[in-house]
Coordinates of C-alpha atoms and ligand atoms in Angstrom, one line a residue:
M1 CA -8.2 6.9 -28.4
L2 CA -4.5 7.2 -29.5
F3 CA -1.7 6.3 -26.8
H4 CA 0.0 9.3 -27.8
K5 CA -2.8 11.5 -26.2
L6 CA -2.0 9.6 -22.8
A7 CA 1.8 10.0 -23.3
K8 CA 1.3 13.8 -23.9
V9 CA -0.8 14.2 -20.7
F10 CA 2.0 12.1 -18.7
E11 CA 4.6 14.8 -20.1
K12 CA 2.5 17.7 -18.9
V13 CA 1.8 15.9 -15.4
E14 CA 5.5 15.6 -15.1
S15 CA 6.1 19.2 -15.3
K16 CA 3.3 20.3 -12.9
S17 CA 3.0 19.2 -9.3
G18 CA -0.1 20.8 -8.8
R19 CA -3.0 18.4 -8.0
L20 CA -5.7 20.4 -9.3
E21 CA -3.8 20.7 -12.7
M22 CA -3.2 17.0 -12.9
T23 CA -7.2 16.4 -12.1
G24 CA -8.0 18.6 -14.9
L25 CA -5.6 16.9 -17.4
L26 CA -6.7 13.6 -16.6
G27 CA -10.5 14.5 -16.3
E28 CA -10.4 15.6 -19.9
L29 CA -9.1 12.1 -20.8
F30 CA -11.6 10.3 -18.9
R31 CA -14.1 12.7 -20.6
E32 CA -13.4 11.5 -24.0
A33 CA -12.7 7.8 -23.1
S34 CA -14.9 4.7 -23.5
P35 CA -15.5 2.6 -20.6
E36 CA -12.9 0.1 -21.7
E37 CA -10.2 2.8 -22.3
A38 CA -11.0 4.5 -18.9
E39 CA -10.2 1.1 -17.3
R40 CA -6.8 0.8 -19.0
I41 CA -5.9 4.7 -18.5
A42 CA -6.6 4.1 -14.7
Y43 CA -4.3 1.1 -14.5
I44 CA -1.6 2.5 -16.6
V45 CA -1.5 5.8 -14.5
E46 CA -1.2 3.8 -11.2
G47 CA 1.9 1.9 -13.2
E48 CA -0.2 -1.4 -13.2
L49 CA -2.0 -3.6 -15.7
L50 CA -4.3 -5.1 -13.2
P51 CA -4.8 -4.4 -9.4
P52 CA -1.9 -5.5 -7.5
Y53 CA -3.3 -8.5 -5.7
M54 CA -3.6 -10.2 -9.2
G55 CA -0.1 -10.5 -8.9
V56 CA 0.8 -9.4 -12.7
D57 CA 4.4 -8.4 -13.0
M58 CA 6.2 -7.3 -16.2
G59 CA 9.3 -9.3 -15.3
M60 CA 11.6 -7.2 -17.2
G61 CA 15.0 -5.9 -15.7
E62 CA 17.1 -3.3 -17.1
K63 CA 19.3 -5.5 -19.2
F64 CA 16.5 -6.8 -21.4
V65 CA 15.1 -3.2 -21.8
L66 CA 18.7 -2.1 -22.9
Q67 CA 18.6 -5.0 -25.4
A68 CA 14.9 -4.0 -26.7
I69 CA 16.0 -0.4 -27.1
A70 CA 19.1 -1.5 -29.1
D71 CA 17.0 -3.8 -31.4
G72 CA 14.3 -1.3 -31.8
S73 CA 16.7 1.7 -32.6
G74 CA 19.3 0.1 -34.6
Y75 CA 22.0 1.4 -32.4
S76 CA 24.6 -1.0 -31.1
R77 CA 24.3 -2.2 -27.5
K78 CA 27.5 -0.6 -26.6
E79 CA 25.9 2.7 -27.8
V80 CA 22.9 2.1 -25.8
D81 CA 24.7 1.4 -22.7
K82 CA 26.7 4.6 -23.1
E83 CA 23.8 6.8 -23.2
F84 CA 22.4 4.9 -20.1
A85 CA 25.5 5.7 -18.3
S86 CA 25.1 9.4 -19.2
L87 CA 21.5 10.2 -18.9
G88 CA 20.7 7.7 -16.0
D89 CA 17.2 7.0 -17.0
L90 CA 16.1 4.4 -19.6
G91 CA 13.0 6.2 -20.3
L92 CA 15.1 9.2 -21.7
V93 CA 17.4 6.8 -23.5
A94 CA 14.7 5.2 -25.5
E95 CA 13.1 8.7 -26.3
K96 CA 16.4 10.0 -27.4
L97 CA 17.6 6.9 -29.7
L98 CA 14.2 6.1 -30.8
S99 CA 13.8 9.5 -32.2
G100 CA 16.7 8.8 -34.4
K101 CA 15.6 5.2 -35.5
R102 CA 18.1 3.6 -37.7
Q103 CA 15.9 1.1 -38.8
Q104 CA 12.7 2.9 -39.9
S105 CA 9.9 0.3 -39.7
L106 CA 7.7 -0.1 -42.7
H107 CA 4.8 -1.3 -40.8
S108 CA 4.7 1.3 -38.1
E109 CA 1.3 2.3 -37.2
Q110 CA -0.5 4.8 -34.8
L111 CA -0.6 3.2 -31.4
T112 CA -3.9 3.2 -29.5
I113 CA -4.3 2.7 -25.7
A114 CA -5.9 -0.8 -26.4
Y115 CA -3.1 -1.9 -28.3
V116 CA -0.3 -0.7 -26.1
Y117 CA -2.2 -2.3 -22.9
S118 CA -2.7 -5.7 -24.6
A119 CA 0.8 -5.7 -25.7
L120 CA 2.2 -4.8 -22.1
M121 CA -0.2 -7.7 -21.0
R122 CA 1.5 -10.1 -23.4
I123 CA 4.7 -9.0 -22.3
A124 CA 3.6 -9.7 -18.5
K125 CA 2.3 -12.9 -19.3
A126 CA 5.2 -14.4 -21.2
S127 CA 6.7 -16.8 -18.7
G128 CA 8.8 -19.9 -18.6
H129 CA 11.5 -21.0 -21.0
G130 CA 12.4 -18.6 -23.6
S131 CA 10.1 -15.9 -22.1
Q132 CA 12.8 -13.3 -21.8
D133 CA 13.3 -13.4 -25.7
E134 CA 9.7 -13.4 -25.9
K135 CA 9.4 -10.3 -23.8
I136 CA 12.1 -8.5 -25.8
K137 CA 10.6 -9.2 -28.9
R138 CA 7.2 -7.7 -27.9
L139 CA 8.8 -4.7 -26.6
V140 CA 10.6 -4.2 -29.9
E141 CA 7.5 -4.3 -31.7
L142 CA 6.0 -1.7 -29.6
Y143 CA 9.2 0.5 -30.0
H144 CA 8.8 0.0 -33.9
S145 CA 5.4 1.8 -33.9
A146 CA 6.3 4.1 -30.9
K147 CA 6.9 7.9 -31.2
P148 CA 9.7 8.8 -29.3
L149 CA 7.5 10.5 -26.2
E150 CA 5.5 7.1 -26.2
A151 CA 8.7 5.1 -26.2
K152 CA 9.7 7.1 -23.1
Y153 CA 6.8 6.2 -21.0
I154 CA 6.5 2.6 -22.3
T155 CA 9.8 2.0 -21.1
R156 CA 9.3 3.5 -17.7
F157 CA 6.2 1.6 -17.3
V158 CA 8.0 -1.6 -18.1
L159 CA 10.5 -1.2 -15.7
G160 CA 7.8 0.0 -12.8
Q161 CA 9.4 3.5 -12.9
L162 CA 6.5 5.5 -14.2
R163 CA 6.1 7.4 -11.0
L164 CA 4.2 10.4 -11.9
G165 CA 3.0 11.1 -8.4
V166 CA -0.8 10.4 -9.4
G167 CA -2.2 8.3 -6.9
G168 CA -5.7 6.6 -6.6
P169 CA -7.2 9.9 -4.8
T170 CA -6.4 12.0 -7.9
I171 CA -7.6 9.5 -10.5
L172 CA -11.1 9.3 -8.5
D173 CA -11.3 13.3 -8.4
A174 CA -10.7 13.1 -12.3
L175 CA -13.4 10.6 -12.9
S176 CA -15.7 12.8 -11.1
F177 CA -14.5 16.1 -13.1
S178 CA -14.9 14.2 -16.3
E179 CA -18.6 13.9 -15.4
K180 CA -19.5 16.9 -13.4
G181 CA -16.7 19.2 -14.0
D182 CA -16.4 19.1 -10.0
K183 CA -15.7 16.6 -7.0
S184 CA -19.2 16.1 -6.4
L185 CA -19.2 12.4 -7.0
R186 CA -16.0 11.8 -5.5
E187 CA -17.7 10.4 -2.3
D188 CA -19.7 7.8 -4.4
L189 CA -16.4 7.0 -6.3
D190 CA -14.5 6.3 -2.9
H191 CA -17.3 4.2 -1.7
A192 CA -16.9 2.0 -5.0
Y193 CA -13.0 2.1 -4.7
N194 CA -12.9 1.1 -0.9
L195 CA -15.1 -1.8 -1.4
C196 CA -13.0 -3.4 -4.2
S197 CA -9.5 -1.8 -4.4
D198 CA -9.5 -2.0 -8.1
I199 CA -9.0 1.4 -9.7
G200 CA -9.7 0.3 -13.4
F201 CA -12.8 -1.7 -12.6
V202 CA -14.3 1.5 -10.9
A203 CA -13.4 3.7 -13.6
R204 CA -15.0 1.4 -16.3
R205 CA -18.2 1.1 -14.3
F206 CA -18.3 4.8 -13.6
K207 CA -18.0 5.4 -17.2
E208 CA -21.0 3.1 -17.8
H209 CA -23.2 4.2 -15.0
P210 CA -21.7 7.5 -13.2
H211 CA -24.6 7.6 -11.0
R212 CA -24.8 4.4 -9.7
M213 CA -21.6 4.0 -7.6
R214 CA -23.7 4.0 -4.5
E215 CA -25.1 0.7 -5.6
F216 CA -21.7 -0.8 -5.4
R217 CA -21.1 -4.0 -3.4
I218 CA -18.4 -5.9 -2.2
E219 CA -17.6 -9.2 -4.2
V220 CA -15.6 -12.4 -3.0
F221 CA -12.1 -12.4 -3.9
K222 CA -11.9 -8.6 -4.6
P223 CA -10.3 -7.7 -1.4
I224 CA -11.5 -4.4 0.1
M225 CA -9.4 -1.6 1.6
P226 CA -9.0 -2.2 5.4
A227 CA -10.6 0.0 8.1
L228 CA -8.3 2.2 10.1
A229 CA -8.1 3.0 13.8
E230 CA -7.9 6.6 15.1
R231 CA -5.8 7.0 18.1
L232 CA -6.2 8.8 21.3
A233 CA -4.0 9.1 24.4
S234 CA -6.2 7.9 27.4
P235 CA -9.4 5.9 28.4
E236 CA -11.2 9.1 29.4
E237 CA -10.8 10.5 25.9
V238 CA -12.1 7.3 24.3
V239 CA -15.1 7.2 26.5
K240 CA -15.7 10.9 25.9
K241 CA -15.7 10.3 22.2
L242 CA -17.6 7.0 22.1
G243 CA -19.6 6.7 25.3
R244 CA -20.4 3.0 25.6
C245 CA -18.4 1.0 23.3
G246 CA -16.9 -2.5 22.7
V247 CA -13.5 -3.1 23.8
E248 CA -11.1 -5.7 22.2
Q249 CA -7.5 -6.5 22.8
K250 CA -5.3 -5.4 19.9
Y251 CA -3.2 -8.2 18.9
D252 CA 0.4 -7.6 17.5
G253 CA 0.8 -9.9 14.4
F254 CA -0.4 -9.3 10.9
R255 CA -3.8 -8.6 9.4
M256 CA -5.5 -10.8 7.1
M257 CA -8.5 -10.9 5.1
V258 CA -10.1 -14.3 4.3
H259 CA -12.3 -15.0 1.3
K260 CA -14.0 -18.3 0.7
K261 CA -16.7 -19.2 -1.9
G262 CA -17.4 -22.8 -2.9
G263 CA -14.4 -24.9 -2.5
R264 CA -11.9 -22.1 -3.1
V265 CA -10.1 -20.0 -0.2
E266 CA -8.0 -17.0 -0.6
I267 CA -6.4 -14.9 1.9
F268 CA -5.1 -11.3 1.5
S269 CA -2.9 -8.9 3.4
R270 CA -3.3 -5.6 4.8
R271 CA -1.6 -4.3 1.5
L272 CA -4.1 -6.4 -0.5
E273 CA -1.4 -8.9 -1.9
R274 CA -2.6 -12.5 -2.5
I275 CA -0.6 -14.4 0.4
T276 CA -2.9 -17.8 0.1
P277 CA 0.3 -19.8 -0.6
S278 CA 2.2 -19.0 2.5
F279 CA -0.8 -20.3 4.8
P280 CA -2.0 -23.9 4.1
D281 CA -2.9 -24.2 7.6
V282 CA -5.2 -21.3 7.9
V283 CA -6.8 -22.4 4.4
G284 CA -7.3 -25.8 5.8
E285 CA -9.3 -24.4 8.9
V286 CA -11.4 -22.1 6.7
E287 CA -12.4 -24.8 4.5
K288 CA -13.9 -26.6 7.7
L289 CA -16.1 -23.6 8.4
K290 CA -19.8 -24.2 8.0
A291 CA -20.2 -20.8 6.1
D292 CA -20.0 -21.4 2.3
E293 CA -19.5 -17.8 1.2
I294 CA -17.8 -15.6 3.7
I295 CA -15.1 -12.7 3.9
F296 CA -13.9 -12.3 7.2
E297 CA -10.9 -10.3 8.9
G298 CA -8.4 -11.1 11.7
E299 CA -5.1 -10.9 13.1
A300 CA -2.6 -13.7 12.8
L301 CA 0.0 -14.4 15.4
A302 CA 2.5 -17.5 15.7
F303 CA 1.8 -19.6 18.6
N304 CA 4.6 -21.2 20.8
E305 CA 3.0 -24.4 21.9
K306 CA 5.6 -25.4 24.0
E307 CA 5.9 -22.4 26.2
G308 CA 1.9 -21.4 25.5
R309 CA 2.5 -18.0 24.6
F310 CA 2.6 -15.9 21.4
Y311 CA 5.7 -15.3 19.5
S312 CA 6.8 -11.7 19.1
F313 CA 5.8 -9.8 15.8
Q314 CA 9.2 -10.6 14.1
E315 CA 9.0 -14.2 14.8
T316 CA 5.4 -14.2 13.4
M317 CA 6.6 -12.6 10.4
H318 CA 8.6 -15.6 9.6
R319 CA 5.5 -17.1 8.4
R320 CA 5.4 -14.5 5.5
R321 CA 7.1 -16.4 3.2
K322 CA 7.2 -18.0 -0.1
Y323 CA 9.4 -21.1 0.1
G324 CA 9.7 -23.4 3.0
V325 CA 6.2 -22.9 3.9
E326 CA 5.5 -26.3 5.3
E327 CA 8.3 -26.3 7.8
A328 CA 7.3 -22.8 8.9
S329 CA 3.9 -23.7 9.5
G330 CA 5.0 -26.5 11.5
K331 CA 7.5 -24.4 13.6
Y332 CA 5.2 -21.3 14.0
P333 CA 1.7 -22.5 14.0
L334 CA -0.8 -19.5 13.6
H335 CA -3.8 -18.5 15.7
V336 CA -6.0 -16.2 13.6
Y337 CA -8.1 -14.0 16.1
V338 CA -10.9 -12.9 13.9
F339 CA -12.4 -9.4 14.7
D340 CA -14.8 -8.5 11.8
L341 CA -16.9 -9.7 9.3
H342 CA -17.3 -8.2 5.7
Y343 CA -19.7 -10.6 3.6
L344 CA -21.7 -13.7 4.5
G345 CA -24.3 -16.0 2.5
G346 CA -24.5 -13.5 -0.7
K347 CA -24.8 -10.5 1.5
D348 CA -22.5 -7.6 2.1
W349 CA -22.2 -7.0 5.9
T350 CA -20.1 -3.8 5.9
G351 CA -23.1 -1.5 6.2
R352 CA -24.3 -3.1 9.2
T353 CA -23.4 -2.0 12.7
Y354 CA -20.2 -3.5 14.6
L355 CA -22.6 -5.2 17.3
E356 CA -24.5 -7.0 14.6
R357 CA -21.4 -8.1 12.8
R358 CA -19.7 -9.2 16.2
K359 CA -23.1 -11.4 17.3
E360 CA -22.7 -13.2 13.9
L361 CA -19.1 -13.8 14.3
E362 CA -20.0 -15.3 17.6
R363 CA -22.3 -17.5 15.9
I364 CA -19.6 -18.8 13.3
F365 CA -16.4 -19.1 15.4
P366 CA -14.3 -20.2 17.3
R367 CA -13.1 -23.2 15.2
G368 CA -9.9 -24.6 16.0
N369 CA -7.1 -21.9 15.4
L370 CA -9.5 -19.5 14.1
K371 CA -10.7 -17.8 17.3
L372 CA -12.6 -14.8 18.5
G373 CA -10.9 -12.5 20.9
E374 CA -12.7 -11.5 24.2
M375 CA -15.2 -8.2 23.5
K376 CA -16.6 -6.1 26.8
V377 CA -19.1 -3.6 26.3
V378 CA -18.0 -0.9 28.7
D379 CA -19.3 2.7 29.4
S380 CA -16.7 4.2 31.8
A381 CA -12.8 5.3 31.9
A382 CA -12.0 3.2 34.8
E383 CA -13.6 -0.3 33.2
L384 CA -11.5 0.7 30.0
Q385 CA -8.5 1.3 31.9
K386 CA -8.8 -2.3 33.5
L387 CA -9.1 -3.9 30.3
F388 CA -6.0 -1.7 29.0
D389 CA -4.0 -2.9 31.9
K390 CA -5.1 -6.6 31.4
A391 CA -4.1 -6.3 27.8
L392 CA -0.5 -4.9 28.7
E393 CA -0.1 -7.9 31.5
M394 CA -0.6 -10.3 28.8
R395 CA 2.1 -8.6 26.9
L396 CA -0.2 -7.3 24.0
E397 CA 0.1 -4.1 22.5
G398 CA -3.2 -2.2 23.8
I399 CA -6.8 -2.3 23.0
I400 CA -9.0 -1.1 20.5
A401 CA -12.4 0.4 21.3
K402 CA -15.2 0.2 18.9
D403 CA -18.2 2.2 18.2
L404 CA -21.2 -0.3 18.7
D405 CA -23.4 1.3 16.2
A406 CA -20.7 1.9 13.4
P407 CA -20.7 0.3 9.9
Y408 CA -17.4 -1.0 8.9
T409 CA -15.3 2.0 7.5
A410 CA -13.5 0.5 4.5
G411 CA -10.4 2.5 3.5
K412 CA -10.9 5.2 6.1
R413 CA -9.5 6.2 9.4
K414 CA -12.7 7.1 11.4
F415 CA -13.4 7.1 15.1
A416 CA -15.5 3.8 14.6
W417 CA -12.2 2.1 16.2
I418 CA -9.8 4.0 18.4
K419 CA -6.7 2.3 19.4
L420 CA -5.2 2.9 22.9
K421 CA -1.3 1.6 23.0
K422 CA 1.2 1.3 25.4
S423 CA 3.6 4.0 25.2
Y424 CA 7.4 3.8 24.1
G425 CA 9.5 6.0 25.7
K426 CA 7.5 9.3 26.4
S427 CA 5.5 9.4 23.2
V428 CA 1.9 7.8 23.0
D429 CA 2.6 5.9 19.8
T430 CA 5.0 5.2 17.3
V431 CA 5.2 6.4 13.7
D432 CA 5.4 4.4 10.6
A433 CA 7.5 6.0 8.0
L434 CA 9.1 5.3 4.5
I435 CA 12.8 5.1 3.9
V436 CA 13.6 7.5 1.2
G437 CA 17.5 7.6 1.6
Y438 CA 20.4 6.6 4.0
Y439 CA 23.6 7.7 5.3
R440 CA 27.2 6.5 5.1
G441 CA 28.6 5.3 8.5
K442 CA 30.8 7.5 10.3
G443 CA 33.4 6.7 13.1
A444 CA 32.6 2.9 14.5
R445 CA 29.9 2.7 12.0
A446 CA 32.1 3.2 8.9
E447 CA 32.6 -0.6 8.8
F448 CA 28.9 -1.3 8.3
G449 CA 28.8 1.4 5.7
F450 CA 25.7 2.7 7.5
G451 CA 24.9 5.4 9.6
G452 CA 21.1 6.0 9.7
L453 CA 18.0 6.5 7.8
L454 CA 16.0 9.4 6.2
V455 CA 12.5 8.8 6.7
A456 CA 9.2 10.4 5.4
V457 CA 5.5 10.4 6.0
Y458 CA 2.6 10.8 3.6
N459 CA 0.7 14.0 3.1
E460 CA -2.8 12.6 1.8
K461 CA -3.9 16.1 0.7
K462 CA -1.1 16.9 -1.5
E463 CA -0.3 13.1 -2.5
R464 CA 3.4 13.8 -1.6
F465 CA 5.9 12.3 1.0
E466 CA 7.6 14.7 3.6
T467 CA 10.6 14.1 5.6
I468 CA 10.2 14.0 9.4
A469 CA 13.2 12.3 10.7
K470 CA 17.0 11.3 10.4
V471 CA 17.1 8.0 12.4
G472 CA 20.4 7.2 13.7
S473 CA 19.7 4.9 16.7
G474 CA 17.8 1.7 17.5
F475 CA 20.0 -0.6 15.3
T476 CA 21.7 -3.7 16.5
E477 CA 24.8 -4.3 14.6
E478 CA 23.3 -7.0 12.7
E479 CA 20.6 -4.7 11.5
M480 CA 23.1 -2.1 10.4
G481 CA 24.6 -4.8 8.4
K482 CA 21.4 -5.8 6.8
F483 CA 20.2 -2.2 6.0
A484 CA 23.5 -1.5 4.4
E485 CA 23.3 -4.5 1.9
E486 CA 19.5 -4.0 1.4
L487 CA 19.5 -0.4 0.6
G488 CA 22.8 -0.8 -1.3
K489 CA 20.7 -2.7 -3.8
M490 CA 18.0 0.0 -3.8
R491 CA 20.2 3.1 -4.4
A492 CA 18.7 5.7 -6.8
K493 CA 20.3 8.4 -8.8
N494 CA 17.5 11.0 -7.6
A495 CA 15.2 11.6 -4.9
P496 CA 11.8 10.0 -5.3
A497 CA 9.5 12.1 -7.5
D498 CA 6.9 12.4 -5.2
L499 CA 9.2 13.5 -2.2
D500 CA 9.4 16.9 -0.8
Y501 CA 12.6 17.4 1.1
R502 CA 15.4 19.7 2.3
M503 CA 17.7 17.5 3.9
E504 CA 19.8 15.2 1.5
P505 CA 20.9 12.0 2.4
D506 CA 24.2 10.3 1.3
F507 CA 22.2 8.1 -0.9
W508 CA 18.8 8.1 -2.0
V509 CA 16.8 4.8 -2.5
K510 CA 13.6 3.4 -4.1
P511 CA 10.8 4.3 -1.9
K512 CA 9.6 0.8 -0.8
T513 CA 10.6 0.0 2.7
V514 CA 8.4 0.9 5.7
V515 CA 9.9 1.1 9.2
E516 CA 8.3 1.9 12.6
I517 CA 9.9 4.6 14.7
A518 CA 9.8 5.4 18.3
Y519 CA 10.6 8.9 19.4
D520 CA 10.3 11.0 22.5
N521 CA 8.2 13.8 21.3
I522 CA 7.2 16.0 18.1
T523 CA 9.0 19.4 17.6
K524 CA 9.3 21.9 14.6
S525 CA 12.4 22.0 12.6
P526 CA 13.5 24.0 9.7
V527 CA 15.1 20.8 8.1
H528 CA 12.1 18.8 7.6
T529 CA 9.2 19.4 5.2
C530 CA 6.4 17.3 7.3
G531 CA 3.5 19.5 7.2
E532 CA 5.5 22.6 6.7
E533 CA 4.2 26.0 7.9
E534 CA 6.3 29.1 7.7
G535 CA 9.4 27.6 6.8
K536 CA 9.2 24.8 9.6
G537 CA 7.9 21.3 9.4
F538 CA 7.2 18.6 12.2
A539 CA 10.3 16.5 13.4
L540 CA 10.5 13.5 15.3
R541 CA 12.9 14.1 18.5
F542 CA 15.2 11.3 19.5
P543 CA 13.9 9.0 16.7
R544 CA 14.9 5.1 17.1
L545 CA 14.0 2.1 14.8
V546 CA 11.5 -0.3 16.4
R547 CA 11.2 -2.6 13.5
V548 CA 10.6 -2.9 9.8
R549 CA 7.0 -3.2 8.8
D550 CA 7.1 -5.7 6.0
D551 CA 3.2 -5.8 6.2
K552 CA 2.9 -1.9 5.1
G553 CA 3.5 -0.4 1.8
P554 CA 4.5 3.2 1.0
Y555 CA 0.9 4.6 1.1
D556 CA 0.3 2.9 4.6
V557 CA 2.8 5.1 6.5
T558 CA 1.5 7.7 9.0
T559 CA -0.2 10.7 7.7
V560 CA 0.8 14.4 8.1
K561 CA -2.7 15.0 9.3
E562 CA -2.0 12.2 12.2
I563 CA 1.3 13.9 13.1
R564 CA -0.4 17.3 13.3
D565 CA -3.1 15.7 15.5
M566 CA -0.3 14.1 17.6
Y567 CA 1.5 17.0 18.0
R568 CA -1.6 19.2 19.2
E569 CA -2.5 16.3 21.6
E570 CA 1.2 16.4 23.2
A571 CA 1.1 20.2 23.3
G572 CA -2.3 19.6 25.3
Ligands
ATP601 P1 -0.4 -0.2 14.5 O1 0.8 0.6 13.6 O2 -0.8 0.5 15.5 O3 -0.2 -1.6 14.7 P2 -1.6 -0.1 12.0 O4 -1.0 1.1 11.5 O5 -1.1 -1.3 11.4 O6 -1.8 -0.1 13.5 P3 -4.1 1.0 12.5 O7 -5.3 1.1 11.8 O8 -3.7 2.0 13.0 O9 -3.1 0.1 11.6 O10 -4.7 0.1 13.7 C1 -5.5 -1.1 13.5 C2 -4.8 -2.5 13.3 O11 -4.7 -3.3 14.5 C3 -5.2 -3.3 12.3 O12 -4.4 -3.2 11.3 C4 -5.1 -4.6 12.8 O13 -4.1 -5.3 12.3 C5 -4.8 -4.5 14.3 N1 -5.6 -5.1 15.4 C6 -5.0 -5.9 16.2 N2 -6.2 -6.4 17.1 C7 -7.3 -6.0 16.5 C8 -8.8 -6.0 16.7 N3 -9.1 -6.7 17.7 N4 -9.6 -5.4 16.0 C9 -9.1 -4.7 15.0 N5 -7.7 -4.4 14.6 C10 -7.0 -5.0 15.2

């Protein structure tokens, strides 16, 4: 299949924001694609070459792309820089200048998707001494054969700026459409995707055997999408919903999924990044486990051995580092509270009940710093309240009640797990939101150059981000300085492509950082777009910063549906 076909679809997608239209366009493409092409299309649409946990990075900054455009188009570097200053988007610069190529290539040929994919892969893989020249050379080769429209999207892809606003759910819908003309295979596709988190792999398998997605099984070293907890406000509601249930403490650390097979151990974060190199101590403990082939999940907390207590979440996060690993592991030894089992001895355990999984965990753990938290089966609100109070006394976040009969609900927020947390201020819970912009400081804050954040939550149905608060308090002076510095580096000319907003900040930023926000209650406001109905969206009243959530990515923020549920809950 020609790459031009894909570029044409991108062009149309860019001008339409309706999810149904995008699904139709992509669906047609998938219908015509071979399994291998479908795999590549799925990755490219997501702005990736392989699933993120494989850690493939293009490693090309603006400077090198500017050079490649100059070399590929025959314009001088000065002329290219000038165009960039006026257009503000290197994709547009490439499109414009390459349409007037001064050096017409003699060897230009029509680009196929397979060719572009492998050329991009070669660019990504070039590393070490002289790699920048190699990357530029390969990109220039691509430009020589590319039509202007193709050059625009190749450029944006290389810079990680494709941002079409097409997420995994739309790709899965499109695959279903390509086979059935409707969404009827979506659930089967979800099942497969949640068990491997690899959109390209799913697309390829689907094209090979569209009706065998249900047979999909978990594999070691392919992290699955983590199960998510619902929230309820009181022990009574939890017992009403679940009846007899298993109660565990909710540890406030960071989540890890641990894979082991033969002599190899890998650790993945909640965002499915490979974080193994930061945790040699955990790897050591896992190597000693009797189980030879296992995937389990737990919450890691740094332990202060001198004082016999856990460090705070912020202190624990010191362990998530790439450098100075040894020193950090000496200073902040980790304890991992194991809470679930996904795979054991060649068998997928995600379909078994929580009680079965827990019993098996009890057989395998504890082991050194890999331990199992307490679990109590209760059937009354009074017992649940006691466990909740005890957790708070131990300075934990709260508890998680688990449905004894539920399978592991990969990638879904279901009532298999319900969290009950201590309340901050008057609200029952906090909200995790994406920073999309920030404000210049006024008055006393002018010296920090920082006056607050504009934050957004995620509308899963629309696959768009929607603003919910302007956060101006909860910052220490040190934090204000840090935000100003970090966000200053992330400034963007325009609002994120997949954001719906009415309020404009002083500066837009690349949407990457997630923050946890406490608030008093949820109200309706005409300035925010979250779950908007009749011109009013949900807004947080008295929002204040709790902390940065480094362990979460943009798509892990609170959803509009959760906000709506919380609003109704508050209203009684
Ligand atoms: P929160 O923002 O409330 O910390 P979250 O948004 O990270 O939660 P949720 O799905 O809302 O994710 O809540 C489940 C989280 O609680 C898991 O991500 C996990 O990291 C953590 N956790 C702590 N203790 C447990 C436990 N015993 N069982 C399951 N999850 C636990």
